[in-house]
Amino acid sequence: MPHELHVIAGDDKGRVLRIDDDQPLVIGRSKDVAGHLNDPHVSRTHCDLHVESGELVLRDRGSTGGTFVNGQQITQHVLRPGDVIRVGETELRLPGDSPAKDDEPQLKPVSSIIEAGLGQQTPAALAASASVKKLTDLVGQTLAAYKLVHVLAAGRTGLVFHAHDTRHADSVALKVLKEEFSKDDEKMRRFVRAMKTMLPVRHPNLVSILNAGKSGAYCWIAMEYVEGRSLTQYIKERGFGGMIDWPVAFRVALHVGRALDFAHQRQIIHRAVTPTNILLEGDTGQAKLGDLMLAKALEGTLARAITHSGELLGDVDYMSPERTHGTTDLDGRSDIYSLGATTYALLAGHAPFAGNNLAETIAKIRKSEPARLKQRQAAIPDRLEAIVGKMLAKRPEDRYQTAGELLQELEQFGKAAKVPVE
């Protein structure tokens, strides 16, 4: 007997999806799948459902936004009557009465989580983190004036929620930090200083910080909600072999370079320029650098965290050589290196120096030369390859000395190559 899923929220509200015993149902944004949804926040092939031993099994297919059952992110889950699935902005319900909590099956570890802010944690570590699990219980609650709708992303420092500003009826991205953050006096002092420094900062290529504070046990940061996707997600959906065309990569470098120039003129060093921290607006393609405030608030902590083996492996790929030594005495040239590593990754499909473990990656960053970009994309102009190469110089004095100097070079290249520089 076929199962049914009723769409109870989202653009497809009112639709009924059928799952046959002998045919899995794939749900996604692609028009080629049987469970097509008109939801831009859903991955092309987001999840699937199949009948196994008489039970209906839901499986995430490596989606960027995650698959949730009753507010909890899952990789695989046996559905019970009354369960509510959320993918993107869409909710689907399996008809029937909701199961008692004591009967709910144990959730399996998260398979793929991206962080719209600082740092990434391995999926196994995230699943094991009681603090992160506790934060998910905030869905549906209100912190200050923000009602938390659902989880957008998870990471080492906390969760990012899609939230509703009850005062202005606007959507915001609300980053809620782990409860233990507010118990650390040094981190709290840095957080307060960062609030005062960062709230007035506005630039078209920076994700705007709207508000920040502490409610009960939780510190939070309310940020502009960007209709679009992170570079990590963009590459997954649009890239070929992890690469994107050089004009798109150039435009990202230009936009983020402008954001860094603006920040550096105000003595603010980002310290975490990575593809995960860069968002692309869906309508304009404008690149926006995120989490500038958290970078400021955690600058000392992040520099020391590299000593914890594997904790920041995703970030280490984009760290400057000098930062791998754990120093806190960094300047804007470190951000320029990280932007170079990010641009290289967009063009080559992988970071310039990736090892099998933390020690090997660090050794390559400090001593190895990157493979030529033209080996991956023959069409990349020589001058653009040279610009990226200079950004990746081992010694800070051999790189562009300021983001303004880099910008001038990028804009001159763009005009000569007849690529829009807006």
Short mmCIF file of C-alpha atoms in Angstrom, two decimals:
data_model
loop_
_atom_site.label_atom_id
_atom_site.label_comp_id
_atom_site.label_asym_id
_atom_site.label_seq_id
_atom_site.Cartn_x
_atom_site.Cartn_y
_atom_site.Cartn_z
CA MET A 1 0.00 0.00 0.00
CA PRO A 2 1.53 3.38 -1.00
CA HIS A 3 2.41 5.92 1.67
CA GLU A 4 1.51 9.60 1.40
CA LEU A 5 3.24 12.79 2.48
CA HIS A 6 1.17 15.96 2.79
CA VAL A 7 2.89 19.30 2.15
CA ILE A 8 1.71 21.49 5.02
CA ALA A 9 3.96 24.56 4.57
CA GLY A 10 5.85 26.20 1.73
CA ASP A 11 5.20 27.06 -1.91
CA ASP A 12 3.75 23.60 -2.58
CA LYS A 13 1.33 23.59 0.37
CA GLY A 14 -1.63 21.31 -0.30
CA ARG A 15 0.22 18.84 -2.54
CA VAL A 16 0.34 15.13 -1.74
CA LEU A 17 3.42 13.04 -2.58
CA ARG A 18 3.05 9.26 -2.93
CA ILE A 19 5.72 6.68 -2.08
CA ASP A 20 5.25 3.23 -3.60
CA ASP A 21 6.60 0.11 -1.92
CA ASP A 22 8.81 -0.75 -4.88
CA GLN A 23 9.92 2.74 -5.99
CA PRO A 24 11.93 5.23 -3.90
CA LEU A 25 10.75 8.85 -3.98
CA VAL A 26 13.45 11.49 -4.47
CA ILE A 27 12.56 14.98 -3.19
CA GLY A 28 14.38 18.04 -4.48
CA ARG A 29 14.37 21.19 -6.56
CA SER A 30 15.27 19.40 -9.79
CA LYS A 31 12.38 19.05 -12.22
CA ASP A 32 13.71 15.59 -13.06
CA VAL A 33 12.75 14.07 -9.69
CA ALA A 34 9.29 12.76 -8.85
CA GLY A 35 9.16 14.78 -5.62
CA HIS A 36 9.86 18.15 -7.29
CA LEU A 37 9.40 21.15 -4.97
CA ASN A 38 9.24 24.81 -5.96
CA ASP A 39 11.44 25.81 -3.04
CA PRO A 40 14.72 27.63 -3.85
CA HIS A 41 16.14 26.62 -0.46
CA VAL A 42 15.93 22.92 -1.32
CA SER A 43 18.90 21.14 -2.96
CA ARG A 44 18.43 19.68 -6.43
CA THR A 45 18.24 16.16 -4.97
CA HIS A 46 17.67 16.85 -1.30
CA CYS A 47 16.48 13.56 0.24
CA ASP A 48 14.70 10.35 -0.63
CA LEU A 49 12.17 7.99 0.92
CA HIS A 50 11.89 4.23 0.46
CA VAL A 51 10.06 1.33 2.07
CA GLU A 52 12.31 -1.12 3.91
CA SER A 53 10.93 -4.13 5.81
CA GLY A 54 7.54 -2.45 5.86
CA GLU A 55 8.88 0.81 7.34
CA LEU A 56 9.19 4.17 5.60
CA VAL A 57 12.81 5.35 5.72
CA LEU A 58 13.87 8.94 5.06
CA ARG A 59 17.49 9.57 3.98
CA ASP A 60 19.31 12.85 3.42
CA ARG A 61 21.28 12.90 0.14
CA GLY A 62 24.06 15.25 1.24
CA SER A 63 21.86 18.35 1.04
CA THR A 64 23.40 21.68 1.94
CA GLY A 65 20.56 22.88 4.17
CA GLY A 66 19.93 19.55 5.90
CA THR A 67 16.88 17.35 6.36
CA PHE A 68 14.95 17.67 9.63
CA VAL A 69 12.35 15.49 11.35
CA ASN A 70 10.38 17.10 14.17
CA GLY A 71 13.06 19.83 14.39
CA GLN A 72 16.04 17.44 14.61
CA GLN A 73 18.56 17.13 11.75
CA ILE A 74 18.94 13.58 10.47
CA THR A 75 20.89 11.55 7.95
CA GLN A 76 18.56 8.55 8.06
CA HIS A 77 15.35 8.15 10.00
CA VAL A 78 12.48 5.68 10.23
CA LEU A 79 9.32 7.77 9.96
CA ARG A 80 6.36 7.36 12.30
CA PRO A 81 2.79 8.61 11.77
CA GLY A 82 2.56 12.30 12.58
CA ASP A 83 6.25 13.03 11.87
CA VAL A 84 6.93 16.39 10.22
CA ILE A 85 9.78 16.64 7.70
CA ARG A 86 11.37 19.99 6.89
CA VAL A 87 13.53 20.63 3.84
CA GLY A 88 14.37 24.25 3.01
CA GLU A 89 11.21 26.27 3.69
CA THR A 90 8.92 23.28 3.00
CA GLU A 91 7.27 21.06 5.61
CA LEU A 92 5.74 17.66 4.86
CA ARG A 93 3.74 15.49 7.26
CA LEU A 94 3.17 11.75 7.37
CA PRO A 95 -0.53 11.40 8.26
CA GLY A 96 -1.44 9.90 11.62
CA ASP A 97 -1.01 10.61 15.31
CA SER A 98 2.35 11.84 16.54
CA PRO A 99 4.41 9.17 18.34
CA ALA A 100 5.12 9.42 22.04
CA LYS A 101 8.60 10.75 22.77
CA ASP A 102 9.60 7.50 24.51
CA ASP A 103 8.89 5.61 21.29
CA GLU A 104 10.97 7.86 19.03
CA PRO A 105 13.94 6.11 17.41
CA GLN A 106 17.50 7.27 18.14
CA LEU A 107 18.69 9.82 15.62
CA LYS A 108 21.77 8.91 13.62
CA PRO A 109 24.74 11.32 13.26
CA VAL A 110 24.58 14.32 10.97
CA SER A 111 26.17 13.58 7.59
CA SER A 112 26.81 17.01 6.13
CA ILE A 113 26.63 20.34 7.97
CA ILE A 114 27.90 23.64 6.66
CA GLU A 115 28.56 26.67 8.77
CA ALA A 116 27.41 30.09 7.59
CA GLY A 117 29.90 31.55 9.97
CA LEU A 118 33.21 30.79 11.66
CA GLY A 119 34.67 27.34 11.68
CA GLN A 120 33.40 23.87 10.90
CA GLN A 121 33.16 20.85 13.14
CA THR A 122 33.17 17.28 11.92
CA PRO A 123 29.67 15.75 11.59
CA ALA A 124 30.44 13.10 14.21
CA ALA A 125 31.59 15.72 16.69
CA LEU A 126 28.50 17.84 16.05
CA ALA A 127 26.18 14.89 16.57
CA ALA A 128 27.94 14.08 19.83
CA SER A 129 27.77 17.66 21.12
CA ALA A 130 25.18 17.97 23.86
CA SER A 131 25.41 21.75 23.56
CA VAL A 132 24.39 21.75 19.90
CA LYS A 133 21.57 19.30 20.58
CA LYS A 134 20.36 21.60 23.34
CA LEU A 135 20.40 24.59 21.00
CA THR A 136 18.09 22.78 18.56
CA ASP A 137 15.46 22.82 21.30
CA LEU A 138 15.26 26.60 20.83
CA VAL A 139 13.30 26.17 17.56
CA GLY A 140 9.90 27.79 18.09
CA GLN A 141 11.09 29.87 21.05
CA THR A 142 11.87 33.59 21.16
CA LEU A 143 15.19 35.20 22.12
CA ALA A 144 14.82 38.94 22.68
CA ALA A 145 12.51 39.94 19.79
CA TYR A 146 13.47 37.04 17.50
CA LYS A 147 11.32 33.93 17.06
CA LEU A 148 13.48 31.01 15.92
CA VAL A 149 11.88 29.27 12.94
CA HIS A 150 14.38 26.57 11.99
CA VAL A 151 18.09 25.77 11.84
CA LEU A 152 19.99 27.11 8.82
CA ALA A 153 23.46 25.85 9.68
CA ALA A 154 25.54 24.40 12.49
CA GLY A 155 29.14 24.82 13.47
CA ARG A 156 31.78 24.74 16.16
CA THR A 157 30.57 27.89 17.92
CA GLY A 158 26.81 27.32 17.79
CA LEU A 159 23.82 27.30 15.45
CA VAL A 160 22.46 29.75 12.89
CA PHE A 161 18.66 29.98 12.82
CA HIS A 162 16.26 31.48 10.34
CA ALA A 163 14.41 33.79 12.70
CA HIS A 164 11.50 36.25 12.56
CA ASP A 165 11.96 39.74 13.97
CA THR A 166 8.63 40.24 15.74
CA ARG A 167 9.12 44.02 15.88
CA HIS A 168 9.67 44.66 12.19
CA ALA A 169 8.19 41.50 10.60
CA ASP A 170 11.51 40.79 8.89
CA SER A 171 13.56 37.64 8.45
CA VAL A 172 17.01 37.55 10.04
CA ALA A 173 19.79 35.01 10.40
CA LEU A 174 20.25 34.62 14.16
CA LYS A 175 23.50 33.04 15.33
CA VAL A 176 23.11 31.60 18.83
CA LEU A 177 26.37 30.70 20.56
CA LYS A 178 26.79 27.67 22.75
CA GLU A 179 25.78 28.16 26.36
CA GLU A 180 29.34 27.68 27.64
CA PHE A 181 30.45 30.72 25.60
CA SER A 182 28.66 33.09 28.00
CA LYS A 183 30.37 31.40 30.99
CA ASP A 184 33.86 32.33 29.76
CA ASP A 185 34.74 35.79 31.08
CA GLU A 186 37.42 36.44 28.44
CA LYS A 187 35.10 35.50 25.58
CA MET A 188 32.32 37.66 27.02
CA ARG A 189 34.62 40.68 27.28
CA ARG A 190 35.69 40.18 23.67
CA PHE A 191 32.04 39.76 22.63
CA VAL A 192 31.01 43.04 24.26
CA ARG A 193 33.94 44.89 22.67
CA ALA A 194 33.10 43.37 19.29
CA MET A 195 29.45 44.44 19.63
CA LYS A 196 30.48 48.05 20.15
CA THR A 197 32.99 47.94 17.28
CA MET A 198 30.98 46.05 14.68
CA LEU A 199 27.37 47.17 14.94
CA PRO A 200 27.95 50.46 13.06
CA VAL A 201 29.93 48.75 10.25
CA ARG A 202 28.03 48.63 6.93
CA HIS A 203 29.22 47.71 3.44
CA PRO A 204 27.45 46.16 0.39
CA ASN A 205 29.86 43.20 0.44
CA LEU A 206 29.58 42.49 4.17
CA VAL A 207 26.68 40.62 5.76
CA SER A 208 25.18 43.36 7.91
CA ILE A 209 25.03 42.89 11.68
CA LEU A 210 21.67 44.17 12.87
CA ASN A 211 21.82 43.54 16.60
CA ALA A 212 23.57 41.45 19.23
CA GLY A 213 23.07 40.65 22.88
CA LYS A 214 22.52 38.05 25.58
CA SER A 215 19.21 36.46 26.55
CA GLY A 216 19.32 34.12 29.52
CA ALA A 217 22.22 31.74 29.00
CA TYR A 218 22.70 32.52 25.30
CA CYS A 219 24.66 35.15 23.41
CA TRP A 220 23.27 35.86 19.97
CA ILE A 221 24.00 37.90 16.86
CA ALA A 222 21.21 39.02 14.52
CA MET A 223 22.44 39.31 10.94
CA GLU A 224 21.02 40.24 7.57
CA TYR A 225 19.19 37.28 6.02
CA VAL A 226 20.73 36.83 2.58
CA GLU A 227 18.48 35.25 -0.05
CA GLY A 228 21.03 33.04 -1.74
CA ARG A 229 23.62 30.41 -0.93
CA SER A 230 27.13 30.03 0.40
CA LEU A 231 30.00 29.53 -2.02
CA THR A 232 30.24 25.95 -0.77
CA GLN A 233 26.63 25.36 -1.79
CA TYR A 234 27.02 27.27 -5.06
CA ILE A 235 29.97 25.10 -6.10
CA LYS A 236 28.05 21.95 -5.23
CA GLU A 237 25.09 23.01 -7.36
CA ARG A 238 26.77 24.84 -10.23
CA GLY A 239 30.38 23.75 -10.28
CA PHE A 240 32.04 21.18 -12.53
CA GLY A 241 34.40 18.93 -10.61
CA GLY A 242 34.27 21.45 -7.75
CA MET A 243 35.37 24.30 -10.07
CA ILE A 244 33.52 27.37 -11.29
CA ASP A 245 34.24 29.50 -14.35
CA TRP A 246 36.99 32.06 -13.85
CA PRO A 247 34.79 35.17 -14.43
CA VAL A 248 32.58 34.11 -11.48
CA ALA A 249 35.63 33.43 -9.29
CA PHE A 250 37.11 36.79 -10.30
CA ARG A 251 33.91 38.59 -9.33
CA VAL A 252 33.88 36.87 -5.92
CA ALA A 253 37.51 37.88 -5.32
CA LEU A 254 36.71 41.46 -6.31
CA HIS A 255 33.67 41.75 -4.03
CA VAL A 256 35.36 40.14 -1.04
CA GLY A 257 38.44 42.26 -1.69
CA ARG A 258 36.25 45.35 -1.36
CA ALA A 259 34.82 44.04 1.91
CA LEU A 260 38.32 43.40 3.26
CA ASP A 261 39.56 46.83 2.17
CA PHE A 262 36.65 48.42 4.03
CA ALA A 263 37.27 46.31 7.15
CA HIS A 264 41.05 46.74 7.16
CA GLN A 265 40.75 50.51 6.97
CA ARG A 266 38.90 50.19 10.28
CA GLN A 267 41.62 47.96 11.77
CA ILE A 268 39.38 44.87 11.61
CA ILE A 269 41.02 41.61 10.51
CA HIS A 270 38.59 38.86 9.54
CA ARG A 271 40.80 35.77 10.10
CA ALA A 272 38.32 33.32 8.54
CA VAL A 273 37.91 34.07 4.81
CA THR A 274 36.69 30.70 3.46
CA PRO A 275 34.08 29.59 0.89
CA THR A 276 31.71 28.73 3.75
CA ASN A 277 31.85 32.30 5.04
CA ILE A 278 30.97 33.91 1.69
CA LEU A 279 27.36 34.17 0.56
CA LEU A 280 26.10 34.86 -2.97
CA GLU A 281 22.85 36.78 -3.33
CA GLY A 282 20.45 34.90 -5.57
CA ASP A 283 19.17 37.91 -7.54
CA THR A 284 22.34 39.95 -8.00
CA GLY A 285 25.17 37.42 -7.64
CA GLN A 286 26.75 39.89 -5.20
CA ALA A 287 29.26 38.21 -2.87
CA LYS A 288 28.98 39.04 0.84
CA LEU A 289 31.52 38.15 3.49
CA GLY A 290 29.94 36.96 6.73
CA ASP A 291 30.69 36.69 10.43
CA LEU A 292 32.98 39.66 10.75
CA MET A 293 31.74 40.30 14.29
CA LEU A 294 32.37 36.77 15.52
CA ALA A 295 35.84 36.85 13.99
CA LYS A 296 36.50 39.97 16.04
CA ALA A 297 35.01 38.50 19.22
CA LEU A 298 36.96 35.23 19.03
CA GLU A 299 40.23 36.41 17.51
CA GLY A 300 42.42 35.26 20.41
CA THR A 301 40.53 32.01 20.94
CA LEU A 302 40.69 31.05 17.27
CA ALA A 303 44.42 31.58 17.06
CA ARG A 304 44.97 29.19 19.95
CA ALA A 305 42.42 26.61 18.77
CA ILE A 306 44.73 25.37 16.01
CA THR A 307 46.62 23.44 18.69
CA HIS A 308 43.59 21.16 19.12
CA SER A 309 44.28 18.45 16.54
CA GLY A 310 41.73 18.33 13.74
CA GLU A 311 39.31 20.83 15.31
CA LEU A 312 39.76 23.46 12.64
CA LEU A 313 40.83 21.24 9.74
CA GLY A 314 38.31 22.78 7.34
CA ASP A 315 39.57 26.27 8.18
CA VAL A 316 43.25 25.34 8.15
CA ASP A 317 43.10 24.80 4.37
CA TYR A 318 42.64 28.57 4.00
CA MET A 319 44.96 29.79 6.76
CA SER A 320 48.00 31.88 5.98
CA PRO A 321 51.40 30.34 6.81
CA GLU A 322 51.92 32.80 9.66
CA ARG A 323 48.56 31.95 11.20
CA THR A 324 49.40 28.24 11.35
CA HIS A 325 52.00 29.12 13.98
CA GLY A 326 49.16 30.20 16.30
CA THR A 327 50.17 33.83 16.41
CA THR A 328 47.57 36.47 17.22
CA ASP A 329 49.76 39.23 15.74
CA LEU A 330 48.18 39.21 12.27
CA ASP A 331 47.50 41.98 9.80
CA GLY A 332 45.45 42.36 6.63
CA ARG A 333 47.96 40.39 4.57
CA SER A 334 46.79 37.23 6.31
CA ASP A 335 43.23 37.87 5.04
CA ILE A 336 44.64 38.50 1.56
CA TYR A 337 46.28 35.08 1.65
CA SER A 338 42.99 33.44 2.74
CA LEU A 339 41.12 35.18 -0.09
CA GLY A 340 43.81 33.89 -2.46
CA ALA A 341 43.34 30.35 -1.15
CA THR A 342 39.55 30.68 -1.53
CA THR A 343 39.87 32.00 -5.09
CA TYR A 344 42.30 29.19 -5.91
CA ALA A 345 39.77 26.66 -4.56
CA LEU A 346 37.01 28.13 -6.75
CA LEU A 347 39.22 27.85 -9.83
CA ALA A 348 40.87 24.49 -9.10
CA GLY A 349 38.12 22.63 -7.27
CA HIS A 350 40.22 22.19 -4.14
CA ALA A 351 42.25 24.26 -1.69
CA PRO A 352 45.86 24.94 -2.73
CA PHE A 353 47.33 22.80 0.04
CA ALA A 354 45.29 19.90 1.36
CA GLY A 355 46.94 17.06 3.27
CA ASN A 356 45.63 13.81 4.70
CA ASN A 357 45.82 15.19 8.22
CA LEU A 358 46.33 18.46 10.10
CA ALA A 359 50.12 18.19 10.33
CA GLU A 360 50.52 17.42 6.63
CA THR A 361 48.23 20.29 5.60
CA ILE A 362 50.14 22.76 7.78
CA ALA A 363 53.49 21.56 6.43
CA LYS A 364 52.29 22.10 2.84
CA ILE A 365 50.95 25.57 3.63
CA ARG A 366 54.32 26.55 5.09
CA LYS A 367 56.65 24.98 2.50
CA SER A 368 54.94 23.74 -0.71
CA GLU A 369 54.13 25.65 -3.87
CA PRO A 370 50.62 25.31 -5.31
CA ALA A 371 50.04 23.49 -8.60
CA ARG A 372 49.39 25.80 -11.54
CA LEU A 373 45.77 26.75 -11.97
CA LYS A 374 45.97 26.32 -15.73
CA GLN A 375 46.42 22.60 -15.14
CA ARG A 376 42.81 22.59 -13.95
CA GLN A 377 41.31 25.33 -16.16
CA ALA A 378 43.29 26.09 -19.30
CA ALA A 379 41.10 29.14 -20.02
CA ILE A 380 42.22 31.03 -16.90
CA PRO A 381 44.04 34.21 -18.02
CA ASP A 382 47.74 34.37 -17.17
CA ARG A 383 47.30 37.65 -15.32
CA LEU A 384 44.56 36.28 -13.05
CA GLU A 385 46.71 33.25 -12.26
CA ALA A 386 49.57 35.60 -11.37
CA ILE A 387 47.32 37.69 -9.09
CA VAL A 388 46.20 34.58 -7.19
CA GLY A 389 49.82 33.41 -6.99
CA LYS A 390 50.92 36.68 -5.42
CA MET A 391 48.10 36.51 -2.89
CA LEU A 392 49.40 33.05 -1.89
CA ALA A 393 53.01 34.10 -1.34
CA LYS A 394 54.52 32.41 1.72
CA ARG A 395 56.01 35.60 3.16
CA PRO A 396 53.56 38.42 3.95
CA GLU A 397 55.99 40.97 2.47
CA ASP A 398 55.77 39.21 -0.93
CA ARG A 399 51.97 39.52 -1.13
CA TYR A 400 49.87 42.57 -1.90
CA GLN A 401 50.53 44.79 1.10
CA THR A 402 46.97 46.07 1.40
CA ALA A 403 43.53 45.03 0.19
CA GLY A 404 43.42 48.37 -1.64
CA GLU A 405 46.52 47.43 -3.63
CA LEU A 406 44.93 44.06 -4.49
CA LEU A 407 41.69 45.79 -5.52
CA GLN A 408 43.52 48.09 -7.89
CA GLU A 409 45.14 45.09 -9.58
CA LEU A 410 41.85 43.18 -9.82
CA GLU A 411 39.96 46.14 -11.26
CA GLN A 412 42.66 46.80 -13.85
CA PHE A 413 42.58 43.13 -14.85
CA GLY A 414 38.77 43.12 -15.05
CA LYS A 415 38.72 46.16 -17.35
CA ALA A 416 41.43 44.69 -19.59
CA ALA A 417 39.62 41.32 -19.74
CA LYS A 418 36.28 43.12 -20.34
CA VAL A 419 34.69 41.48 -17.31
CA PRO A 420 32.14 43.57 -15.34
CA VAL A 421 33.68 45.00 -12.19
CA GLU A 422 30.45 45.99 -10.45
#
